[in-house]
């Protein structure tokens, strides 16, 4: 399951992840892959919250964003980092409200 999450985070499509699993002798549907990804996000949510709070409490934060597409949908992957933590955040916008949502109004 960790390898499936890793492959998706590397940008592989569901079909590509499924083909890789099949090559390893693992039979899984695209829906099964989605379930693994969603469960992983639920399990990691508390860690994501801790990382966000670390970023918000920092005195210095470096940020960047990069565009990406999934099918016809366009979005942005935002990154905020300190010396010890990196946090990624997805948004369909590149606007300043995303930075405010990430860093909080008090930053």
mmCIF file with all atom_site columns, C-alpha atoms in Angstrom:
data_model
loop_
_atom_site.group_PDB
_atom_site.id
_atom_site.type_symbol
_atom_site.label_atom_id
_atom_site.label_alt_id
_atom_site.label_comp_id
_atom_site.label_asym_id
_atom_site.label_entity_id
_atom_site.label_seq_id
_atom_site.pdbx_PDB_ins_code
_atom_site.Cartn_x
_atom_site.Cartn_y
_atom_site.Cartn_z
_atom_site.occupancy
_atom_site.B_iso_or_equiv
_atom_site.pdbx_formal_charge
_atom_site.auth_seq_id
_atom_site.auth_comp_id
_atom_site.auth_asym_id
_atom_site.auth_atom_id
_atom_site.pdbx_PDB_model_num
ATOM 1   C CA . UNK A 1 1   ? 0.000   0.000   0.000   1.00 0.00 ? 1   UNK A CA 1
ATOM 2   C CA . UNK A 1 2   ? 2.868   2.365   0.755   1.00 0.00 ? 2   UNK A CA 1
ATOM 3   C CA . UNK A 1 3   ? 4.284   1.782   -2.724  1.00 0.00 ? 3   UNK A CA 1
ATOM 4   C CA . UNK A 1 4   ? 0.912   2.628   -4.279  1.00 0.00 ? 4   UNK A CA 1
ATOM 5   C CA . UNK A 1 5   ? 0.755   5.917   -2.346  1.00 0.00 ? 5   UNK A CA 1
ATOM 6   C CA . UNK A 1 6   ? 4.360   6.635   -3.315  1.00 0.00 ? 6   UNK A CA 1
ATOM 7   C CA . UNK A 1 7   ? 3.665   6.007   -7.001  1.00 0.00 ? 7   UNK A CA 1
ATOM 8   C CA . UNK A 1 8   ? 0.639   8.308   -6.971  1.00 0.00 ? 8   UNK A CA 1
ATOM 9   C CA . UNK A 1 9   ? 2.657   11.017  -5.242  1.00 0.00 ? 9   UNK A CA 1
ATOM 10  C CA . UNK A 1 10  ? 5.272   10.633  -7.981  1.00 0.00 ? 10  UNK A CA 1
ATOM 11  C CA . UNK A 1 11  ? 2.582   11.525  -10.528 1.00 0.00 ? 11  UNK A CA 1
ATOM 12  C CA . UNK A 1 12  ? 1.596   8.132   -11.915 1.00 0.00 ? 12  UNK A CA 1
ATOM 13  C CA . UNK A 1 13  ? -2.007  7.787   -13.076 1.00 0.00 ? 13  UNK A CA 1
ATOM 14  C CA . UNK A 1 14  ? -4.328  5.203   -11.537 1.00 0.00 ? 14  UNK A CA 1
ATOM 15  C CA . UNK A 1 15  ? -3.914  3.057   -14.653 1.00 0.00 ? 15  UNK A CA 1
ATOM 16  C CA . UNK A 1 16  ? -0.126  3.247   -14.419 1.00 0.00 ? 16  UNK A CA 1
ATOM 17  C CA . UNK A 1 17  ? -0.176  2.327   -10.727 1.00 0.00 ? 17  UNK A CA 1
ATOM 18  C CA . UNK A 1 18  ? -2.505  -0.574  -11.508 1.00 0.00 ? 18  UNK A CA 1
ATOM 19  C CA . UNK A 1 19  ? -0.210  -1.849  -14.273 1.00 0.00 ? 19  UNK A CA 1
ATOM 20  C CA . UNK A 1 20  ? 2.791   -1.682  -11.924 1.00 0.00 ? 20  UNK A CA 1
ATOM 21  C CA . UNK A 1 21  ? 0.875   -3.645  -9.274  1.00 0.00 ? 21  UNK A CA 1
ATOM 22  C CA . UNK A 1 22  ? -0.159  -6.241  -11.867 1.00 0.00 ? 22  UNK A CA 1
ATOM 23  C CA . UNK A 1 23  ? 3.493   -6.686  -12.897 1.00 0.00 ? 23  UNK A CA 1
ATOM 24  C CA . UNK A 1 24  ? 4.218   -7.540  -9.263  1.00 0.00 ? 24  UNK A CA 1
ATOM 25  C CA . UNK A 1 25  ? 1.385   -10.069 -9.191  1.00 0.00 ? 25  UNK A CA 1
ATOM 26  C CA . UNK A 1 26  ? -1.016  -7.833  -7.244  1.00 0.00 ? 26  UNK A CA 1
ATOM 27  C CA . UNK A 1 27  ? -4.536  -7.679  -8.637  1.00 0.00 ? 27  UNK A CA 1
ATOM 28  C CA . UNK A 1 28  ? -6.197  -4.404  -7.716  1.00 0.00 ? 28  UNK A CA 1
ATOM 29  C CA . UNK A 1 29  ? -8.835  -2.188  -9.282  1.00 0.00 ? 29  UNK A CA 1
ATOM 30  C CA . UNK A 1 30  ? -8.553  1.538   -9.867  1.00 0.00 ? 30  UNK A CA 1
ATOM 31  C CA . UNK A 1 31  ? -11.190 1.936   -7.148  1.00 0.00 ? 31  UNK A CA 1
ATOM 32  C CA . UNK A 1 32  ? -9.058  -0.117  -4.766  1.00 0.00 ? 32  UNK A CA 1
ATOM 33  C CA . UNK A 1 33  ? -6.120  2.182   -5.451  1.00 0.00 ? 33  UNK A CA 1
ATOM 34  C CA . UNK A 1 34  ? -8.307  5.226   -4.730  1.00 0.00 ? 34  UNK A CA 1
ATOM 35  C CA . UNK A 1 35  ? -9.443  3.662   -1.444  1.00 0.00 ? 35  UNK A CA 1
ATOM 36  C CA . UNK A 1 36  ? -5.813  3.112   -0.390  1.00 0.00 ? 36  UNK A CA 1
ATOM 37  C CA . UNK A 1 37  ? -4.969  6.730   -1.202  1.00 0.00 ? 37  UNK A CA 1
ATOM 38  C CA . UNK A 1 38  ? -7.996  8.088   0.699   1.00 0.00 ? 38  UNK A CA 1
ATOM 39  C CA . UNK A 1 39  ? -7.305  5.886   3.731   1.00 0.00 ? 39  UNK A CA 1
ATOM 40  C CA . UNK A 1 40  ? -3.679  6.994   3.745   1.00 0.00 ? 40  UNK A CA 1
ATOM 41  C CA . UNK A 1 41  ? -4.764  10.642  3.698   1.00 0.00 ? 41  UNK A CA 1
ATOM 42  C CA . UNK A 1 42  ? -7.042  9.992   6.688   1.00 0.00 ? 42  UNK A CA 1
ATOM 43  C CA . UNK A 1 43  ? -4.259  8.259   8.635   1.00 0.00 ? 43  UNK A CA 1
ATOM 44  C CA . UNK A 1 44  ? -1.785  11.046  7.847   1.00 0.00 ? 44  UNK A CA 1
ATOM 45  C CA . UNK A 1 45  ? -4.189  13.934  8.569   1.00 0.00 ? 45  UNK A CA 1
ATOM 46  C CA . UNK A 1 46  ? -2.929  14.477  12.153  1.00 0.00 ? 46  UNK A CA 1
ATOM 47  C CA . UNK A 1 47  ? 0.659   14.671  10.894  1.00 0.00 ? 47  UNK A CA 1
ATOM 48  C CA . UNK A 1 48  ? -0.417  17.145  8.194   1.00 0.00 ? 48  UNK A CA 1
ATOM 49  C CA . UNK A 1 49  ? -2.022  19.280  10.912  1.00 0.00 ? 49  UNK A CA 1
ATOM 50  C CA . UNK A 1 50  ? 1.202   19.216  12.955  1.00 0.00 ? 50  UNK A CA 1
ATOM 51  C CA . UNK A 1 51  ? 3.274   20.246  9.940   1.00 0.00 ? 51  UNK A CA 1
ATOM 52  C CA . UNK A 1 52  ? 0.847   23.094  9.169   1.00 0.00 ? 52  UNK A CA 1
ATOM 53  C CA . UNK A 1 53  ? 1.057   24.367  12.737  1.00 0.00 ? 53  UNK A CA 1
ATOM 54  C CA . UNK A 1 54  ? 4.861   24.182  12.649  1.00 0.00 ? 54  UNK A CA 1
ATOM 55  C CA . UNK A 1 55  ? 4.879   26.277  9.455   1.00 0.00 ? 55  UNK A CA 1
ATOM 56  C CA . UNK A 1 56  ? 2.481   28.824  10.951  1.00 0.00 ? 56  UNK A CA 1
ATOM 57  C CA . UNK A 1 57  ? 4.603   29.173  14.089  1.00 0.00 ? 57  UNK A CA 1
ATOM 58  C CA . UNK A 1 58  ? 7.865   29.724  12.172  1.00 0.00 ? 58  UNK A CA 1
ATOM 59  C CA . UNK A 1 59  ? 9.542   33.117  11.960  1.00 0.00 ? 59  UNK A CA 1
ATOM 60  C CA . UNK A 1 60  ? 10.780  32.461  8.415   1.00 0.00 ? 60  UNK A CA 1
ATOM 61  C CA . UNK A 1 61  ? 8.984   30.472  5.720   1.00 0.00 ? 61  UNK A CA 1
ATOM 62  C CA . UNK A 1 62  ? 9.998   29.951  2.105   1.00 0.00 ? 62  UNK A CA 1
ATOM 63  C CA . UNK A 1 63  ? 7.134   29.346  -0.333  1.00 0.00 ? 63  UNK A CA 1
ATOM 64  C CA . UNK A 1 64  ? 6.733   28.427  -3.964  1.00 0.00 ? 64  UNK A CA 1
ATOM 65  C CA . UNK A 1 65  ? 4.022   27.122  -6.254  1.00 0.00 ? 65  UNK A CA 1
ATOM 66  C CA . UNK A 1 66  ? 4.011   25.136  -9.457  1.00 0.00 ? 66  UNK A CA 1
ATOM 67  C CA . UNK A 1 67  ? 1.196   24.402  -11.909 1.00 0.00 ? 67  UNK A CA 1
ATOM 68  C CA . UNK A 1 68  ? -0.035  20.900  -12.621 1.00 0.00 ? 68  UNK A CA 1
ATOM 69  C CA . UNK A 1 69  ? -2.792  19.209  -14.575 1.00 0.00 ? 69  UNK A CA 1
ATOM 70  C CA . UNK A 1 70  ? -4.878  16.167  -13.907 1.00 0.00 ? 70  UNK A CA 1
ATOM 71  C CA . UNK A 1 71  ? -6.803  15.459  -17.052 1.00 0.00 ? 71  UNK A CA 1
ATOM 72  C CA . UNK A 1 72  ? -8.413  18.767  -17.975 1.00 0.00 ? 72  UNK A CA 1
ATOM 73  C CA . UNK A 1 73  ? -8.286  20.157  -14.449 1.00 0.00 ? 73  UNK A CA 1
ATOM 74  C CA . UNK A 1 74  ? -5.597  22.715  -13.753 1.00 0.00 ? 74  UNK A CA 1
ATOM 75  C CA . UNK A 1 75  ? -4.302  23.359  -10.280 1.00 0.00 ? 75  UNK A CA 1
ATOM 76  C CA . UNK A 1 76  ? -1.317  24.445  -8.225  1.00 0.00 ? 76  UNK A CA 1
ATOM 77  C CA . UNK A 1 77  ? 0.909   22.565  -5.828  1.00 0.00 ? 77  UNK A CA 1
ATOM 78  C CA . UNK A 1 78  ? 2.041   24.987  -3.140  1.00 0.00 ? 78  UNK A CA 1
ATOM 79  C CA . UNK A 1 79  ? 5.066   24.324  -0.977  1.00 0.00 ? 79  UNK A CA 1
ATOM 80  C CA . UNK A 1 80  ? 5.934   25.984  2.320   1.00 0.00 ? 80  UNK A CA 1
ATOM 81  C CA . UNK A 1 81  ? 9.158   25.094  4.100   1.00 0.00 ? 81  UNK A CA 1
ATOM 82  C CA . UNK A 1 82  ? 11.233  25.927  7.107   1.00 0.00 ? 82  UNK A CA 1
ATOM 83  C CA . UNK A 1 83  ? 14.682  24.571  7.895   1.00 0.00 ? 83  UNK A CA 1
ATOM 84  C CA . UNK A 1 84  ? 13.163  21.346  9.213   1.00 0.00 ? 84  UNK A CA 1
ATOM 85  C CA . UNK A 1 85  ? 9.729   20.898  7.609   1.00 0.00 ? 85  UNK A CA 1
ATOM 86  C CA . UNK A 1 86  ? 8.243   20.918  4.108   1.00 0.00 ? 86  UNK A CA 1
ATOM 87  C CA . UNK A 1 87  ? 4.475   21.129  3.581   1.00 0.00 ? 87  UNK A CA 1
ATOM 88  C CA . UNK A 1 88  ? 2.667   20.657  0.269   1.00 0.00 ? 88  UNK A CA 1
ATOM 89  C CA . UNK A 1 89  ? -0.816  22.009  -0.362  1.00 0.00 ? 89  UNK A CA 1
ATOM 90  C CA . UNK A 1 90  ? -3.033  21.695  -3.430  1.00 0.00 ? 90  UNK A CA 1
ATOM 91  C CA . UNK A 1 91  ? -5.280  24.480  -4.691  1.00 0.00 ? 91  UNK A CA 1
ATOM 92  C CA . UNK A 1 92  ? -7.066  25.305  -7.908  1.00 0.00 ? 92  UNK A CA 1
ATOM 93  C CA . UNK A 1 93  ? -5.923  28.898  -7.440  1.00 0.00 ? 93  UNK A CA 1
ATOM 94  C CA . UNK A 1 94  ? -2.644  30.791  -7.470  1.00 0.00 ? 94  UNK A CA 1
ATOM 95  C CA . UNK A 1 95  ? -4.154  33.750  -5.592  1.00 0.00 ? 95  UNK A CA 1
ATOM 96  C CA . UNK A 1 96  ? -2.882  35.317  -2.389  1.00 0.00 ? 96  UNK A CA 1
ATOM 97  C CA . UNK A 1 97  ? -5.836  33.902  -0.484  1.00 0.00 ? 97  UNK A CA 1
ATOM 98  C CA . UNK A 1 98  ? -4.146  30.488  -0.756  1.00 0.00 ? 98  UNK A CA 1
ATOM 99  C CA . UNK A 1 99  ? -1.053  31.827  1.041   1.00 0.00 ? 99  UNK A CA 1
ATOM 100 C CA . UNK A 1 100 ? -3.280  33.372  3.703   1.00 0.00 ? 100 UNK A CA 1
ATOM 101 C CA . UNK A 1 101 ? -5.139  30.087  4.128   1.00 0.00 ? 101 UNK A CA 1
ATOM 102 C CA . UNK A 1 102 ? -1.867  28.199  4.460   1.00 0.00 ? 102 UNK A CA 1
ATOM 103 C CA . UNK A 1 103 ? -0.078  30.576  6.815   1.00 0.00 ? 103 UNK A CA 1
ATOM 104 C CA . UNK A 1 104 ? -3.061  31.915  8.711   1.00 0.00 ? 104 UNK A CA 1
ATOM 105 C CA . UNK A 1 105 ? -4.136  35.516  9.064   1.00 0.00 ? 105 UNK A CA 1
ATOM 106 C CA . UNK A 1 106 ? -1.653  36.271  11.869  1.00 0.00 ? 106 UNK A CA 1
ATOM 107 C CA . UNK A 1 107 ? 1.485   35.480  9.854   1.00 0.00 ? 107 UNK A CA 1
#
